[in-house]
């Protein structure tokens, strides 16, 4: 198991992202250079855009876990989500929240990846879904 602390981006921890197949629990974490070096030493690669350029100014890594097992169609449990005191948490995590992720590295023919096992929210930034634009005054 490996741990990384940093800022959360695009977190889907309690509820999987269903926008694309396969549906996944996922989070991108922005880290410092030392943490990035440790993750890269384990074979994990930083997140890049399609052209191979860094997506963020800080080192970024995306970790995920499929919602449904491919081999038998059984639902996977969501990654464990806890607060800074270790208490269970059930909330949406806003971009910029300070989190610590627990990941299990695994390798396939396509490379080494990190399965999202748990997320500890050290400082929560409230999730903002953009609000109700129909009722806003300009």
PDB file of N, CA, C and O in Angstrom, residues 16-52:
ATOM      1  N   UNK A  16     -19.734   6.452  -7.783  1.00  0.00           N
ATOM      2  CA  UNK A  16     -18.838   6.357  -8.942  1.00  0.00           C
ATOM      3  C   UNK A  16     -19.182   7.361 -10.038  1.00  0.00           C
ATOM      4  O   UNK A  16     -20.327   7.804 -10.161  1.00  0.00           O
ATOM      5  N   UNK A  17     -18.190   7.680 -10.838  1.00  0.00           N
ATOM      6  CA  UNK A  17     -18.385   8.503 -12.025  1.00  0.00           C
ATOM      7  C   UNK A  17     -19.024   7.609 -13.074  1.00  0.00           C
ATOM      8  O   UNK A  17     -18.446   6.600 -13.478  1.00  0.00           O
ATOM      9  N   UNK A  18     -20.220   7.971 -13.518  1.00  0.00           N
ATOM     10  CA  UNK A  18     -20.941   7.147 -14.498  1.00  0.00           C
ATOM     11  C   UNK A  18     -20.956   7.791 -15.884  1.00  0.00           C
ATOM     12  O   UNK A  18     -21.689   7.360 -16.759  1.00  0.00           O
ATOM     13  N   UNK A  19     -20.147   8.815 -16.066  1.00  0.00           N
ATOM     14  CA  UNK A  19     -20.115   9.510 -17.359  1.00  0.00           C
ATOM     15  C   UNK A  19     -19.507   8.640 -18.455  1.00  0.00           C
ATOM     16  O   UNK A  19     -19.884   8.751 -19.615  1.00  0.00           O
ATOM     17  N   UNK A  20     -18.553   7.804 -18.100  1.00  0.00           N
ATOM     18  CA  UNK A  20     -17.879   6.941 -19.073  1.00  0.00           C
ATOM     19  C   UNK A  20     -17.925   5.497 -18.590  1.00  0.00           C
ATOM     20  O   UNK A  20     -18.081   5.232 -17.410  1.00  0.00           O
ATOM     21  N   UNK A  21     -17.770   4.568 -19.515  1.00  0.00           N
ATOM     22  CA  UNK A  21     -17.684   3.141 -19.179  1.00  0.00           C
ATOM     23  C   UNK A  21     -16.223   2.759 -19.089  1.00  0.00           C
ATOM     24  O   UNK A  21     -15.433   3.216 -19.919  1.00  0.00           O
ATOM     25  N   UNK A  22     -15.785   1.930 -18.195  1.00  0.00           N
ATOM     26  CA  UNK A  22     -16.574   1.421 -17.073  1.00  0.00           C
ATOM     27  C   UNK A  22     -16.735   2.494 -15.989  1.00  0.00           C
ATOM     28  O   UNK A  22     -15.901   3.384 -15.862  1.00  0.00           O
ATOM     29  N   UNK A  23     -17.816   2.404 -15.235  1.00  0.00           N
ATOM     30  CA  UNK A  23     -18.051   3.338 -14.144  1.00  0.00           C
ATOM     31  C   UNK A  23     -16.973   3.132 -13.084  1.00  0.00           C
ATOM     32  O   UNK A  23     -16.599   1.997 -12.795  1.00  0.00           O
ATOM     33  N   UNK A  24     -16.456   4.258 -12.547  1.00  0.00           N
ATOM     34  CA  UNK A  24     -15.336   4.155 -11.606  1.00  0.00           C
ATOM     35  C   UNK A  24     -15.475   5.122 -10.440  1.00  0.00           C
ATOM     36  O   UNK A  24     -15.975   6.232 -10.598  1.00  0.00           O
ATOM     37  N   UNK A  25     -14.975   4.673  -9.283  1.00  0.00           N
ATOM     38  CA  UNK A  25     -14.676   5.566  -8.172  1.00  0.00           C
ATOM     39  C   UNK A  25     -13.312   6.141  -8.513  1.00  0.00           C
ATOM     40  O   UNK A  25     -12.424   5.400  -8.945  1.00  0.00           O
ATOM     41  N   UNK A  26     -13.122   7.445  -8.356  1.00  0.00           N
ATOM     42  CA  UNK A  26     -11.845   8.004  -8.771  1.00  0.00           C
ATOM     43  C   UNK A  26     -11.569   9.340  -8.105  1.00  0.00           C
ATOM     44  O   UNK A  26     -12.460  10.015  -7.626  1.00  0.00           O
ATOM     45  N   UNK A  27     -10.281   9.689  -8.106  1.00  0.00           N
ATOM     46  CA  UNK A  27      -9.856  11.002  -7.628  1.00  0.00           C
ATOM     47  C   UNK A  27      -8.503  11.312  -8.269  1.00  0.00           C
ATOM     48  O   UNK A  27      -7.682  10.420  -8.475  1.00  0.00           O
ATOM     49  N   UNK A  28      -8.321  12.574  -8.604  1.00  0.00           N
ATOM     50  CA  UNK A  28      -7.009  13.059  -9.022  1.00  0.00           C
ATOM     51  C   UNK A  28      -6.453  13.832  -7.840  1.00  0.00           C
ATOM     52  O   UNK A  28      -7.175  14.611  -7.207  1.00  0.00           O
ATOM     53  N   UNK A  29      -5.186  13.596  -7.507  1.00  0.00           N
ATOM     54  CA  UNK A  29      -4.564  14.281  -6.382  1.00  0.00           C
ATOM     55  C   UNK A  29      -3.347  15.055  -6.873  1.00  0.00           C
ATOM     56  O   UNK A  29      -2.535  14.534  -7.635  1.00  0.00           O
ATOM     57  N   UNK A  30      -3.273  16.327  -6.481  1.00  0.00           N
ATOM     58  CA  UNK A  30      -2.129  17.174  -6.791  1.00  0.00           C
ATOM     59  C   UNK A  30      -1.172  17.083  -5.615  1.00  0.00           C
ATOM     60  O   UNK A  30      -1.567  17.350  -4.479  1.00  0.00           O
ATOM     61  N   UNK A  31       0.071  16.701  -5.876  1.00  0.00           N
ATOM     62  CA  UNK A  31       1.028  16.427  -4.802  1.00  0.00           C
ATOM     63  C   UNK A  31       2.255  17.320  -4.915  1.00  0.00           C
ATOM     64  O   UNK A  31       2.403  18.079  -5.859  1.00  0.00           O
ATOM     65  N   UNK A  32       3.158  17.145  -3.944  1.00  0.00           N
ATOM     66  CA  UNK A  32       4.447  17.848  -3.991  1.00  0.00           C
ATOM     67  C   UNK A  32       5.464  16.977  -4.734  1.00  0.00           C
ATOM     68  O   UNK A  32       5.198  15.822  -5.065  1.00  0.00           O
ATOM     69  N   UNK A  33       6.624  17.526  -4.995  1.00  0.00           N
ATOM     70  CA  UNK A  33       7.653  16.816  -5.776  1.00  0.00           C
ATOM     71  C   UNK A  33       8.152  15.543  -5.085  1.00  0.00           C
ATOM     72  O   UNK A  33       8.403  14.535  -5.745  1.00  0.00           O
ATOM     73  N   UNK A  34       8.305  15.580  -3.742  1.00  0.00           N
ATOM     74  CA  UNK A  34       8.790  14.395  -3.026  1.00  0.00           C
ATOM     75  C   UNK A  34       7.799  13.238  -3.136  1.00  0.00           C
ATOM     76  O   UNK A  34       8.185  12.092  -3.384  1.00  0.00           O
ATOM     77  N   UNK A  35       6.514  13.535  -2.939  1.00  0.00           N
ATOM     78  CA  UNK A  35       5.488  12.501  -3.055  1.00  0.00           C
ATOM     79  C   UNK A  35       5.437  11.974  -4.481  1.00  0.00           C
ATOM     80  O   UNK A  35       5.337  10.769  -4.705  1.00  0.00           O
ATOM     81  N   UNK A  36       5.536  12.879  -5.451  1.00  0.00           N
ATOM     82  CA  UNK A  36       5.528  12.471  -6.859  1.00  0.00           C
ATOM     83  C   UNK A  36       6.689  11.520  -7.150  1.00  0.00           C
ATOM     84  O   UNK A  36       6.517  10.511  -7.844  1.00  0.00           O
ATOM     85  N   UNK A  37       7.860  11.810  -6.607  1.00  0.00           N
ATOM     86  CA  UNK A  37       9.026  10.936  -6.811  1.00  0.00           C
ATOM     87  C   UNK A  37       8.779   9.548  -6.239  1.00  0.00           C
ATOM     88  O   UNK A  37       9.123   8.542  -6.864  1.00  0.00           O
ATOM     89  N   UNK A  38       8.171   9.480  -5.044  1.00  0.00           N
ATOM     90  CA  UNK A  38       7.861   8.184  -4.425  1.00  0.00           C
ATOM     91  C   UNK A  38       6.869   7.391  -5.272  1.00  0.00           C
ATOM     92  O   UNK A  38       7.032   6.183  -5.467  1.00  0.00           O
ATOM     93  N   UNK A  39       5.828   8.066  -5.767  1.00  0.00           N
ATOM     94  CA  UNK A  39       4.827   7.383  -6.587  1.00  0.00           C
ATOM     95  C   UNK A  39       5.425   6.910  -7.907  1.00  0.00           C
ATOM     96  O   UNK A  39       5.157   5.790  -8.359  1.00  0.00           O
ATOM     97  N   UNK A  40       6.265   7.748  -8.507  1.00  0.00           N
ATOM     98  CA  UNK A  40       6.910   7.362  -9.765  1.00  0.00           C
ATOM     99  C   UNK A  40       7.896   6.219  -9.556  1.00  0.00           C
ATOM    100  O   UNK A  40       8.044   5.355 -10.430  1.00  0.00           O
ATOM    101  N   UNK A  41       8.557   6.177  -8.405  1.00  0.00           N
ATOM    102  CA  UNK A  41       9.482   5.081  -8.103  1.00  0.00           C
ATOM    103  C   UNK A  41       8.737   3.744  -8.021  1.00  0.00           C
ATOM    104  O   UNK A  41       9.320   2.690  -8.289  1.00  0.00           O
ATOM    105  N   UNK A  42       7.438   3.807  -7.681  1.00  0.00           N
ATOM    106  CA  UNK A  42       6.616   2.593  -7.630  1.00  0.00           C
ATOM    107  C   UNK A  42       6.046   2.241  -9.005  1.00  0.00           C
ATOM    108  O   UNK A  42       5.305   1.271  -9.138  1.00  0.00           O
ATOM    109  N   UNK A  43       6.385   3.047 -10.012  1.00  0.00           N
ATOM    110  CA  UNK A  43       5.936   2.762 -11.369  1.00  0.00           C
ATOM    111  C   UNK A  43       4.693   3.517 -11.801  1.00  0.00           C
ATOM    112  O   UNK A  43       4.222   3.345 -12.929  1.00  0.00           O
ATOM    113  N   UNK A  44       4.134   4.342 -10.917  1.00  0.00           N
ATOM    114  CA  UNK A  44       2.932   5.096 -11.263  1.00  0.00           C
ATOM    115  C   UNK A  44       3.310   6.314 -12.101  1.00  0.00           C
ATOM    116  O   UNK A  44       4.359   6.919 -11.883  1.00  0.00           O
ATOM    117  N   UNK A  45       2.454   6.662 -13.046  1.00  0.00           N
ATOM    118  CA  UNK A  45       2.740   7.780 -13.943  1.00  0.00           C
ATOM    119  C   UNK A  45       1.846   8.970 -13.630  1.00  0.00           C
ATOM    120  O   UNK A  45       0.687   8.812 -13.250  1.00  0.00           O
ATOM    121  N   UNK A  46       2.410  10.169 -13.824  1.00  0.00           N
ATOM    122  CA  UNK A  46       1.628  11.387 -13.627  1.00  0.00           C
ATOM    123  C   UNK A  46       0.555  11.498 -14.702  1.00  0.00           C
ATOM    124  O   UNK A  46       0.712  11.007 -15.817  1.00  0.00           O
ATOM    125  N   UNK A  47      -0.536  12.186 -14.354  1.00  0.00           N
ATOM    126  CA  UNK A  47      -1.619  12.443 -15.298  1.00  0.00           C
ATOM    127  C   UNK A  47      -1.155  13.437 -16.350  1.00  0.00           C
ATOM    128  O   UNK A  47      -0.524  14.440 -16.020  1.00  0.00           O
ATOM    129  N   UNK A  48      -1.470  13.131 -17.595  1.00  0.00           N
ATOM    130  CA  UNK A  48      -1.123  14.028 -18.699  1.00  0.00           C
ATOM    131  C   UNK A  48      -2.331  14.168 -19.621  1.00  0.00           C
ATOM    132  O   UNK A  48      -3.267  13.362 -19.569  1.00  0.00           O
ATOM    133  N   UNK A  49      -2.288  15.191 -20.466  1.00  0.00           N
ATOM    134  CA  UNK A  49      -3.337  15.325 -21.474  1.00  0.00           C
ATOM    135  C   UNK A  49      -3.013  14.400 -22.647  1.00  0.00           C
ATOM    136  O   UNK A  49      -2.011  13.683 -22.632  1.00  0.00           O
ATOM    137  N   UNK A  50      -3.822  14.435 -23.677  1.00  0.00           N
ATOM    138  CA  UNK A  50      -3.629  13.512 -24.814  1.00  0.00           C
ATOM    139  C   UNK A  50      -2.317  13.733 -25.552  1.00  0.00           C
ATOM    140  O   UNK A  50      -1.801  12.834 -26.192  1.00  0.00           O
ATOM    141  N   UNK A  51      -1.784  14.951 -25.442  1.00  0.00           N
ATOM    142  CA  UNK A  51      -0.516  15.264 -26.108  1.00  0.00           C
ATOM    143  C   UNK A  51       0.691  14.904 -25.245  1.00  0.00           C
ATOM    144  O   UNK A  51       1.831  15.081 -25.659  1.00  0.00           O
ATOM    145  N   UNK A  52       0.445  14.402 -24.035  1.00  0.00           N
ATOM    146  CA  UNK A  52       1.529  14.015 -23.144  1.00  0.00           C
ATOM    147  C   UNK A  52       2.046  15.136 -22.269  1.00  0.00           C
ATOM    148  O   UNK A  52       3.039  14.977 -21.570  1.00  0.00           O
TER     149      UNK A  52
END
